[in-house]
XYZ file of N, CA and C in Angstrom:
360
model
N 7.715 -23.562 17.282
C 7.431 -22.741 16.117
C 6.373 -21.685 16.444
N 4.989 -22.104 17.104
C 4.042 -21.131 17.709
C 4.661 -19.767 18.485
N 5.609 -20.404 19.408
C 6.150 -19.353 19.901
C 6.782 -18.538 19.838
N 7.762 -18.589 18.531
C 8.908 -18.178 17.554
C 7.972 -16.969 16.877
N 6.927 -17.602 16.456
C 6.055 -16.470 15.739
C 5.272 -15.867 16.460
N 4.782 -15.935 17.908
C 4.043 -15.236 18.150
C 5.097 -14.144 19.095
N 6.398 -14.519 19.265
C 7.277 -13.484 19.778
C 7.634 -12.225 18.908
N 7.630 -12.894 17.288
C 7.995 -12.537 16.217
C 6.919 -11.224 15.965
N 5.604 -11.666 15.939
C 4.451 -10.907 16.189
C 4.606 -9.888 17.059
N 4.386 -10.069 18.255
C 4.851 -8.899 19.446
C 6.200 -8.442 19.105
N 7.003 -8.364 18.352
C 8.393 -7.266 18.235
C 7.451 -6.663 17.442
N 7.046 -7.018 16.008
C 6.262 -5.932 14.922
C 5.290 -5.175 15.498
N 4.533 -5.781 16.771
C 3.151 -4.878 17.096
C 4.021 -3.476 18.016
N 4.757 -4.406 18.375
C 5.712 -3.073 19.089
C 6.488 -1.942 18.553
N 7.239 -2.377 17.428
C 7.386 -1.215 16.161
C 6.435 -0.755 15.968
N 5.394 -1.768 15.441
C 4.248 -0.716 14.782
C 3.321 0.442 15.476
N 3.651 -0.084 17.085
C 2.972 1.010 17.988
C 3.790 2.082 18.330
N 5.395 1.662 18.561
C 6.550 3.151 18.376
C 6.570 4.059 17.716
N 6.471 3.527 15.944
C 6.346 4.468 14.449
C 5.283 3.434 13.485
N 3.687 3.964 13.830
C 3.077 3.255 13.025
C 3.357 3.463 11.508
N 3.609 4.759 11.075
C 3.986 5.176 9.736
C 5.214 4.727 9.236
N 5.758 4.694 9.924
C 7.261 3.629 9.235
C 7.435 2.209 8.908
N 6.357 1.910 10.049
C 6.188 0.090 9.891
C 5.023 -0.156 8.844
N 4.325 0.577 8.303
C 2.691 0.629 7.655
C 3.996 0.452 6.423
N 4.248 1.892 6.029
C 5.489 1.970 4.856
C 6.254 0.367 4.963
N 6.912 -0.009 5.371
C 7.941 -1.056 5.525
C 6.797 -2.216 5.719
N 5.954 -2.220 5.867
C 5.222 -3.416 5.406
C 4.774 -3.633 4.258
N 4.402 -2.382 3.465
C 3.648 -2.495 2.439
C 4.809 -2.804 1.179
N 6.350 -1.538 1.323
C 7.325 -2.288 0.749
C 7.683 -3.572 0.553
N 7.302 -4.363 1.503
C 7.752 -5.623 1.582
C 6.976 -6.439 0.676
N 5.719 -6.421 0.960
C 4.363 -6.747 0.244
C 4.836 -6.408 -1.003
N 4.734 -5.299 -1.305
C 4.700 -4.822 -2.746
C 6.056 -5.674 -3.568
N 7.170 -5.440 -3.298
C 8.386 -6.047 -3.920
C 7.714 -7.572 -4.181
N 7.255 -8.230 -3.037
C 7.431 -9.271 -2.865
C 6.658 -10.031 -4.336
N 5.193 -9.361 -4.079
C 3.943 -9.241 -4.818
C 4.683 -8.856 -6.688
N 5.753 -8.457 -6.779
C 6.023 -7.286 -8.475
C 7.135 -9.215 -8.978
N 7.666 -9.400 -7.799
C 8.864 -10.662 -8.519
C 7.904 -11.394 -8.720
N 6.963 -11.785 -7.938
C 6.060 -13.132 -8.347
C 5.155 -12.393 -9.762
N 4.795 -11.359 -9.898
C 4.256 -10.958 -10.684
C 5.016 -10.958 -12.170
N 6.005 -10.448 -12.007
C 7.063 -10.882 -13.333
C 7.644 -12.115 -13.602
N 7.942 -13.051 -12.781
C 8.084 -14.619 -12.964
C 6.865 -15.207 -13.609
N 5.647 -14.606 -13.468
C 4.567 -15.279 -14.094
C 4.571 -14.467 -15.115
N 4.538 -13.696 -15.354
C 4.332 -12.748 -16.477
C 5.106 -13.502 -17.614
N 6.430 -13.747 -17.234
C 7.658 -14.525 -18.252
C 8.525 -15.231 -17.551
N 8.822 -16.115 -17.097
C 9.886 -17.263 -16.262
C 10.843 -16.795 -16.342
N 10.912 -16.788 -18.221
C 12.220 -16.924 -18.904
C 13.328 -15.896 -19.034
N 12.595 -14.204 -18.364
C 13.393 -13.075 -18.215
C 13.505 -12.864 -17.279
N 15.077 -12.274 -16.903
C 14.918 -11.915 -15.540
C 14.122 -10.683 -14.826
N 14.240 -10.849 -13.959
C 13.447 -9.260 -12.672
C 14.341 -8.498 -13.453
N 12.819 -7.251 -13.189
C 13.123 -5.918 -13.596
C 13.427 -5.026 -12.297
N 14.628 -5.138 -12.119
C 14.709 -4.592 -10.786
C 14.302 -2.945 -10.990
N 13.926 -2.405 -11.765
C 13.930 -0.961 -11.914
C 12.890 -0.658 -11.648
N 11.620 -1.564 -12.428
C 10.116 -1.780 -11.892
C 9.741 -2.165 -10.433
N 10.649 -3.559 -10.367
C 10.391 -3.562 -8.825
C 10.430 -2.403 -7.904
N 11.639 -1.495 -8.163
C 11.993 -0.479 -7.039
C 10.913 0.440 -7.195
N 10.721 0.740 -8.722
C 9.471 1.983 -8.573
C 8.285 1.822 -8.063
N 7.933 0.323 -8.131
C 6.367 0.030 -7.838
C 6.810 -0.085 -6.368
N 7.824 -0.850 -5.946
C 8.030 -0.928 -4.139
C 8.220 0.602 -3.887
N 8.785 1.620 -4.454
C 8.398 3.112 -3.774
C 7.154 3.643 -3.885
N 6.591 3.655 -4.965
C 5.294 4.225 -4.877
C 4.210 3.581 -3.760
N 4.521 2.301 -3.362
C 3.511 1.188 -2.430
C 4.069 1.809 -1.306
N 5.484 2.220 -0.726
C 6.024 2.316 0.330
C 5.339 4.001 0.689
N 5.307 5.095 -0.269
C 4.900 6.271 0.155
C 3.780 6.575 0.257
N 2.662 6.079 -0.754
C 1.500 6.029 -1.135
C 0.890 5.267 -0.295
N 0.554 4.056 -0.365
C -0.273 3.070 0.064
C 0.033 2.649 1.236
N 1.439 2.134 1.770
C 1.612 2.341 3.320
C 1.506 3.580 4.212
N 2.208 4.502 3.550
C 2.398 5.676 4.904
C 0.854 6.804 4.434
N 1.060 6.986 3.171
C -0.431 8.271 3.601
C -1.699 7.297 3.456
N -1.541 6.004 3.101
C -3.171 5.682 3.087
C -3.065 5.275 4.523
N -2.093 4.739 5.140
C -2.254 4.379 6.961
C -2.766 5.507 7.828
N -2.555 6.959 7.120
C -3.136 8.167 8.012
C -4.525 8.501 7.344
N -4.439 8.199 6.150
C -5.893 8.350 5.566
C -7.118 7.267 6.222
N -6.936 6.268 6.560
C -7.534 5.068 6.729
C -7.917 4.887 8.505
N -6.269 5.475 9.239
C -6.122 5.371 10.933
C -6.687 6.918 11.308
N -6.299 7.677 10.660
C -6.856 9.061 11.079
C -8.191 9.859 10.660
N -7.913 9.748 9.101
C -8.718 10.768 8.491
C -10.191 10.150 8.499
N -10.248 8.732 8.209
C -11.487 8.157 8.008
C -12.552 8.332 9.408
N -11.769 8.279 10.392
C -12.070 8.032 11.325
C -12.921 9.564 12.073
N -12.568 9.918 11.479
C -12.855 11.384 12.090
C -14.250 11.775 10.729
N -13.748 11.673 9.610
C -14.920 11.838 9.014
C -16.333 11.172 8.986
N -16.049 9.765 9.098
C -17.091 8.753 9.704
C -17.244 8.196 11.076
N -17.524 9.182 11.641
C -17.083 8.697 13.564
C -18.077 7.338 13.460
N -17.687 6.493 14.912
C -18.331 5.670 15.386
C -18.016 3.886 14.356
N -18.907 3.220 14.833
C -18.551 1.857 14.481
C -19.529 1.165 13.957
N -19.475 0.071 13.391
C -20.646 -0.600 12.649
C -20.683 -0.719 11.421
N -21.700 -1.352 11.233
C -22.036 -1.583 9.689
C -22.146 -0.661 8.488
N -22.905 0.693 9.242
C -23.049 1.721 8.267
C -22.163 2.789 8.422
N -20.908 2.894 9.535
C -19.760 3.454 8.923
C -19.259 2.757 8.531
N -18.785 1.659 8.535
C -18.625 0.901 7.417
C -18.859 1.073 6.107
N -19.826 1.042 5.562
C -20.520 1.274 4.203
C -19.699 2.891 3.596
N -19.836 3.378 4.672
C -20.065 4.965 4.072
C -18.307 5.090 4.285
N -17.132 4.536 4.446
C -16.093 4.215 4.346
C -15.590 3.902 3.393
N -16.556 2.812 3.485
C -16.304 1.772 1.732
C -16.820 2.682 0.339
N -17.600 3.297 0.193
C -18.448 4.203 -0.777
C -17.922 5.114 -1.215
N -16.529 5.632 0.420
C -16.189 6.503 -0.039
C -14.842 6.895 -0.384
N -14.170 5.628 0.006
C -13.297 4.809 -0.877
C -13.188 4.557 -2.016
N -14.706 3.975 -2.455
C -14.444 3.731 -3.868
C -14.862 4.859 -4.751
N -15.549 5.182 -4.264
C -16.004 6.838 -5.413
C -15.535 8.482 -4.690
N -14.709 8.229 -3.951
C -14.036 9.491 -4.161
C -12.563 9.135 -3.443
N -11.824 8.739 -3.116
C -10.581 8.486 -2.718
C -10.322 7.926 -3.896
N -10.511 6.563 -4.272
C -9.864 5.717 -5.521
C -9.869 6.532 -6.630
N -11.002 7.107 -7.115
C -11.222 7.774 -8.596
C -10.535 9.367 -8.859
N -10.347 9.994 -7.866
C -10.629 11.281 -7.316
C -8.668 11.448 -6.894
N -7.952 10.553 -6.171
C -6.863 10.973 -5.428
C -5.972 9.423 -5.916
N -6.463 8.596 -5.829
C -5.017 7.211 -6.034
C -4.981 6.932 -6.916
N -6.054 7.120 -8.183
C -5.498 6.740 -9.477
C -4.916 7.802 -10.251
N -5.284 8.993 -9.710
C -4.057 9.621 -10.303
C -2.814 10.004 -10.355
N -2.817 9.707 -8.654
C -1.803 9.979 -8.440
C -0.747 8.978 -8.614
N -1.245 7.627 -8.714
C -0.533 6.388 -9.151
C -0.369 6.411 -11.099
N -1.294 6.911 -11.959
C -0.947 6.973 -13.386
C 0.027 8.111 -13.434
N 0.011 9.538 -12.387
C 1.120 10.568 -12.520
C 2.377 9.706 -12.414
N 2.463 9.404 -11.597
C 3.338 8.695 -11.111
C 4.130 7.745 -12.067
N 3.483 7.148 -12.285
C 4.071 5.616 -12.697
C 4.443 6.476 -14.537
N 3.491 7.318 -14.977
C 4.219 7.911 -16.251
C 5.243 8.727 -15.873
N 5.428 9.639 -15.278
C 6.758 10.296 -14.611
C 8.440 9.038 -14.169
N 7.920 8.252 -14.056
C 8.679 7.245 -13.988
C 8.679 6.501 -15.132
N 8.327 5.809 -16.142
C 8.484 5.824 -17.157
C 8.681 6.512 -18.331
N 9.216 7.849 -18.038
C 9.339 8.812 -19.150
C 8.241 9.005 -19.843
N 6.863 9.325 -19.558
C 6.034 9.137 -20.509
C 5.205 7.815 -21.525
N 5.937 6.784 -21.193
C 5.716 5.924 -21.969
C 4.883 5.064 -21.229
């Protein structure tokens, strides 16, 4: 079984080093779908999946959050906060939360997600 998965492992690190942006995307799709059924089974047992929700929230996770936050995060951060440690670190995180999150993903995730819901 160890070995099954750690072969399993080395095919993905190997995609992911061919087309990191395709595998970032296709991971996060996966995640995300996976993450929206368990989320609606708890929400209500008793109705079925919204497959319409699923697909929109698995696209918006697949374009958004896998592929441009993987260049925002592998590229862009990196260059704006050179070097390593604790306090790029911090100043990563800071700037994550008060100007990337507030500033660029929540809107573009409420545009979004109302454009896909007709407004509603």
């Amino acid at each position: 079984m160890r070995a099954a998965l750690k072969g399993l492992y080395s095919k993905y690190d190997a995609a992911y080093i061919k087309n990191p942006i395709l595998m970032a995307g296709a991971t996060m799709g996966a995640k995300a779908s996976f993450c929206d059924i368990i989320a609606q089974r708890y929400e209500d047992p008793n109705c079925p999946v919204d497959w319409s929700r699923c697909g929109k929230f698995t696209f918006f996770c697949v374009a958004y959050v896998g592929s441009f936050q993987h260049l925002l995060f592998n590229k862009l951060y990196p260059r704006l906060f050179p070097g390593t440690g604790a306090l790029q670190a911090a100043k990563c995180a800071l700037f994550d939360n008060f100007v990337h999150s507030p500033c660029l993903y929540l809107p573009t995730y409420y545009t979004y997600r109302s454009f896909t819901s007709h407004g509603n």
